[in-house]
Amino acid sequence: MATTRHPTTPRVTPGIELGIGTVAVVVLTIMLASAPLMLGLAGLVAATIVGAVLIPDWRYSLGLAVITYFLFVGFIAGDMGMLSWRGHDAMWQLGAFGLAYIAGLTLRWVLHAPPAD
């Protein structure tokens, strides 16, 4: 007899999804390391949105967003892994990542919202 999974049971452990997302973001960071700053920002902001949509637990998706931001600051905006915040630009970049995370949560809510009766 086949067993059925309850609809609220998560597919996999969210920590595993965080690990897979982290590996994907590290690979993306390596690919974008020699790209212009705006392309690197756009790529990692898009990764933040995708992470917030795909990881069902908001705490783990927020963790991925923080990891993505620090990778951006360290390897794309900074020099060779040195975390360096450059005043006004850093605030705009942090705002971009924050808005991307909120946009990802909103998109996940829209995609998974029950249909209206």
PDB file of C-alpha atoms in Angstrom:
ATOM      1  CA  MET A   1       0.000   0.000   0.000  1.00  0.00           C
ATOM      2  CA  ALA A   2       1.403   3.385  -0.988  1.00  0.00           C
ATOM      3  CA  THR A   3       1.825   6.043   1.630  1.00  0.00           C
ATOM      4  CA  THR A   4       0.626   9.554   1.035  1.00  0.00           C
ATOM      5  CA  ARG A   5       2.303  12.710   2.205  1.00  0.00           C
ATOM      6  CA  HIS A   6       0.299  15.259   4.139  1.00  0.00           C
ATOM      7  CA  PRO A   7       0.027  18.560   2.204  1.00  0.00           C
ATOM      8  CA  THR A   8       1.678  20.566   4.982  1.00  0.00           C
ATOM      9  CA  THR A   9       4.683  18.249   5.260  1.00  0.00           C
ATOM     10  CA  PRO A  10       7.727  19.951   3.736  1.00  0.00           C
ATOM     11  CA  ARG A  11       9.257  18.365   0.654  1.00  0.00           C
ATOM     12  CA  VAL A  12      12.737  18.260   2.150  1.00  0.00           C
ATOM     13  CA  THR A  13      14.352  19.765   5.194  1.00  0.00           C
ATOM     14  CA  PRO A  14      14.676  23.553   4.719  1.00  0.00           C
ATOM     15  CA  GLY A  15      18.312  23.359   5.832  1.00  0.00           C
ATOM     16  CA  ILE A  16      19.082  21.208   2.808  1.00  0.00           C
ATOM     17  CA  GLU A  17      17.371  23.761   0.573  1.00  0.00           C
ATOM     18  CA  LEU A  18      19.479  26.481   2.225  1.00  0.00           C
ATOM     19  CA  GLY A  19      22.632  24.463   1.508  1.00  0.00           C
ATOM     20  CA  ILE A  20      21.692  23.921  -2.119  1.00  0.00           C
ATOM     21  CA  GLY A  21      20.841  27.615  -2.472  1.00  0.00           C
ATOM     22  CA  THR A  22      24.144  28.622  -0.888  1.00  0.00           C
ATOM     23  CA  VAL A  23      26.115  26.446  -3.300  1.00  0.00           C
ATOM     24  CA  ALA A  24      24.179  27.938  -6.218  1.00  0.00           C
ATOM     25  CA  VAL A  25      24.825  31.490  -4.988  1.00  0.00           C
ATOM     26  CA  VAL A  26      28.558  30.789  -4.520  1.00  0.00           C
ATOM     27  CA  VAL A  27      28.786  29.436  -8.078  1.00  0.00           C
ATOM     28  CA  LEU A  28      26.882  32.487  -9.365  1.00  0.00           C
ATOM     29  CA  THR A  29      29.219  34.783  -7.420  1.00  0.00           C
ATOM     30  CA  ILE A  30      32.255  33.104  -8.987  1.00  0.00           C
ATOM     31  CA  MET A  31      30.716  33.529 -12.440  1.00  0.00           C
ATOM     32  CA  LEU A  32      29.900  37.219 -11.819  1.00  0.00           C
ATOM     33  CA  ALA A  33      33.150  38.135 -10.033  1.00  0.00           C
ATOM     34  CA  SER A  34      34.732  39.660 -13.128  1.00  0.00           C
ATOM     35  CA  ALA A  35      31.491  41.199 -14.439  1.00  0.00           C
ATOM     36  CA  PRO A  36      30.618  44.884 -14.031  1.00  0.00           C
ATOM     37  CA  LEU A  37      29.216  45.895 -10.651  1.00  0.00           C
ATOM     38  CA  MET A  38      25.651  46.473 -11.872  1.00  0.00           C
ATOM     39  CA  LEU A  39      25.498  43.063 -13.580  1.00  0.00           C
ATOM     40  CA  GLY A  40      26.756  41.408 -10.390  1.00  0.00           C
ATOM     41  CA  LEU A  41      24.172  43.293  -8.352  1.00  0.00           C
ATOM     42  CA  ALA A  42      21.377  42.313 -10.747  1.00  0.00           C
ATOM     43  CA  GLY A  43      22.409  38.648 -10.757  1.00  0.00           C
ATOM     44  CA  LEU A  44      22.594  38.304  -6.992  1.00  0.00           C
ATOM     45  CA  VAL A  45      19.410  40.305  -6.440  1.00  0.00           C
ATOM     46  CA  ALA A  46      17.658  37.887  -8.816  1.00  0.00           C
ATOM     47  CA  ALA A  47      19.144  34.990  -6.816  1.00  0.00           C
ATOM     48  CA  THR A  48      17.713  36.546  -3.644  1.00  0.00           C
ATOM     49  CA  ILE A  49      14.247  36.678  -5.212  1.00  0.00           C
ATOM     50  CA  VAL A  50      14.476  33.072  -6.410  1.00  0.00           C
ATOM     51  CA  GLY A  51      15.668  31.915  -2.974  1.00  0.00           C
ATOM     52  CA  ALA A  52      12.786  33.672  -1.230  1.00  0.00           C
ATOM     53  CA  VAL A  53      10.306  32.081  -3.642  1.00  0.00           C
ATOM     54  CA  LEU A  54      11.650  28.528  -3.521  1.00  0.00           C
ATOM     55  CA  ILE A  55      12.575  28.053   0.153  1.00  0.00           C
ATOM     56  CA  PRO A  56       9.306  27.628   2.087  1.00  0.00           C
ATOM     57  CA  ASP A  57      10.598  28.649   5.541  1.00  0.00           C
ATOM     58  CA  TRP A  58      11.139  32.410   5.754  1.00  0.00           C
ATOM     59  CA  ARG A  59      13.998  32.057   8.247  1.00  0.00           C
ATOM     60  CA  TYR A  60      16.062  29.926   5.883  1.00  0.00           C
ATOM     61  CA  SER A  61      15.279  32.127   2.895  1.00  0.00           C
ATOM     62  CA  LEU A  62      16.324  35.173   4.951  1.00  0.00           C
ATOM     63  CA  GLY A  63      19.551  33.333   5.795  1.00  0.00           C
ATOM     64  CA  LEU A  64      20.191  32.794   2.097  1.00  0.00           C
ATOM     65  CA  ALA A  65      19.496  36.487   1.414  1.00  0.00           C
ATOM     66  CA  VAL A  66      22.053  37.512   4.070  1.00  0.00           C
ATOM     67  CA  ILE A  67      24.639  35.081   2.682  1.00  0.00           C
ATOM     68  CA  THR A  68      23.994  36.425  -0.817  1.00  0.00           C
ATOM     69  CA  TYR A  69      24.414  40.030   0.347  1.00  0.00           C
ATOM     70  CA  PHE A  70      27.693  39.278   2.106  1.00  0.00           C
ATOM     71  CA  LEU A  71      29.013  37.441  -0.948  1.00  0.00           C
ATOM     72  CA  PHE A  72      28.101  40.463  -3.051  1.00  0.00           C
ATOM     73  CA  VAL A  73      29.791  42.896  -0.666  1.00  0.00           C
ATOM     74  CA  GLY A  74      32.861  40.698  -0.282  1.00  0.00           C
ATOM     75  CA  PHE A  75      33.544  39.468  -3.784  1.00  0.00           C
ATOM     76  CA  ILE A  76      31.732  41.697  -6.255  1.00  0.00           C
ATOM     77  CA  ALA A  77      31.590  45.147  -4.637  1.00  0.00           C
ATOM     78  CA  GLY A  78      34.674  44.614  -2.437  1.00  0.00           C
ATOM     79  CA  ASP A  79      38.180  43.461  -3.220  1.00  0.00           C
ATOM     80  CA  MET A  80      39.016  39.768  -3.047  1.00  0.00           C
ATOM     81  CA  GLY A  81      36.796  38.775  -0.163  1.00  0.00           C
ATOM     82  CA  MET A  82      37.263  41.867   1.983  1.00  0.00           C
ATOM     83  CA  LEU A  83      33.937  43.066   3.338  1.00  0.00           C
ATOM     84  CA  SER A  84      33.873  46.797   2.820  1.00  0.00           C
ATOM     85  CA  TRP A  85      30.859  49.058   3.026  1.00  0.00           C
ATOM     86  CA  ARG A  86      31.247  52.185   0.956  1.00  0.00           C
ATOM     87  CA  GLY A  87      28.867  54.661   2.564  1.00  0.00           C
ATOM     88  CA  HIS A  88      25.942  55.768   0.428  1.00  0.00           C
ATOM     89  CA  ASP A  89      26.419  53.024  -2.189  1.00  0.00           C
ATOM     90  CA  ALA A  90      26.252  50.304   0.458  1.00  0.00           C
ATOM     91  CA  MET A  91      22.908  51.597   1.704  1.00  0.00           C
ATOM     92  CA  TRP A  92      21.448  51.472  -1.817  1.00  0.00           C
ATOM     93  CA  GLN A  93      22.798  47.949  -2.304  1.00  0.00           C
ATOM     94  CA  LEU A  94      21.404  46.801   1.053  1.00  0.00           C
ATOM     95  CA  GLY A  95      18.065  48.368   0.102  1.00  0.00           C
ATOM     96  CA  ALA A  96      18.117  46.515  -3.223  1.00  0.00           C
ATOM     97  CA  PHE A  97      18.653  43.188  -1.464  1.00  0.00           C
ATOM     98  CA  GLY A  98      15.966  43.973   1.122  1.00  0.00           C
ATOM     99  CA  LEU A  99      13.428  44.888  -1.554  1.00  0.00           C
ATOM    100  CA  ALA A 100      14.371  41.782  -3.527  1.00  0.00           C
ATOM    101  CA  TYR A 101      13.728  39.599  -0.479  1.00  0.00           C
ATOM    102  CA  ILE A 102      10.340  41.231   0.132  1.00  0.00           C
ATOM    103  CA  ALA A 103       9.481  40.870  -3.567  1.00  0.00           C
ATOM    104  CA  GLY A 104      10.377  37.176  -3.409  1.00  0.00           C
ATOM    105  CA  LEU A 105       8.181  36.616  -0.341  1.00  0.00           C
ATOM    106  CA  THR A 106       5.329  38.468  -2.049  1.00  0.00           C
ATOM    107  CA  LEU A 107       5.735  36.422  -5.208  1.00  0.00           C
ATOM    108  CA  ARG A 108       5.733  33.200  -3.177  1.00  0.00           C
ATOM    109  CA  TRP A 109       2.552  34.321  -1.417  1.00  0.00           C
ATOM    110  CA  VAL A 110       0.878  35.140  -4.755  1.00  0.00           C
ATOM    111  CA  LEU A 111       1.913  31.830  -6.325  1.00  0.00           C
ATOM    112  CA  HIS A 112       0.858  29.697  -3.365  1.00  0.00           C
ATOM    113  CA  ALA A 113      -2.241  31.579  -2.268  1.00  0.00           C
ATOM    114  CA  PRO A 114      -5.407  29.474  -2.366  1.00  0.00           C
ATOM    115  CA  PRO A 115      -7.779  30.383  -5.183  1.00  0.00           C
ATOM    116  CA  ALA A 116     -10.648  32.697  -4.338  1.00  0.00           C
ATOM    117  CA  ASP A 117     -14.093  31.148  -4.124  1.00  0.00           C
TER     118      ASP A 117
END
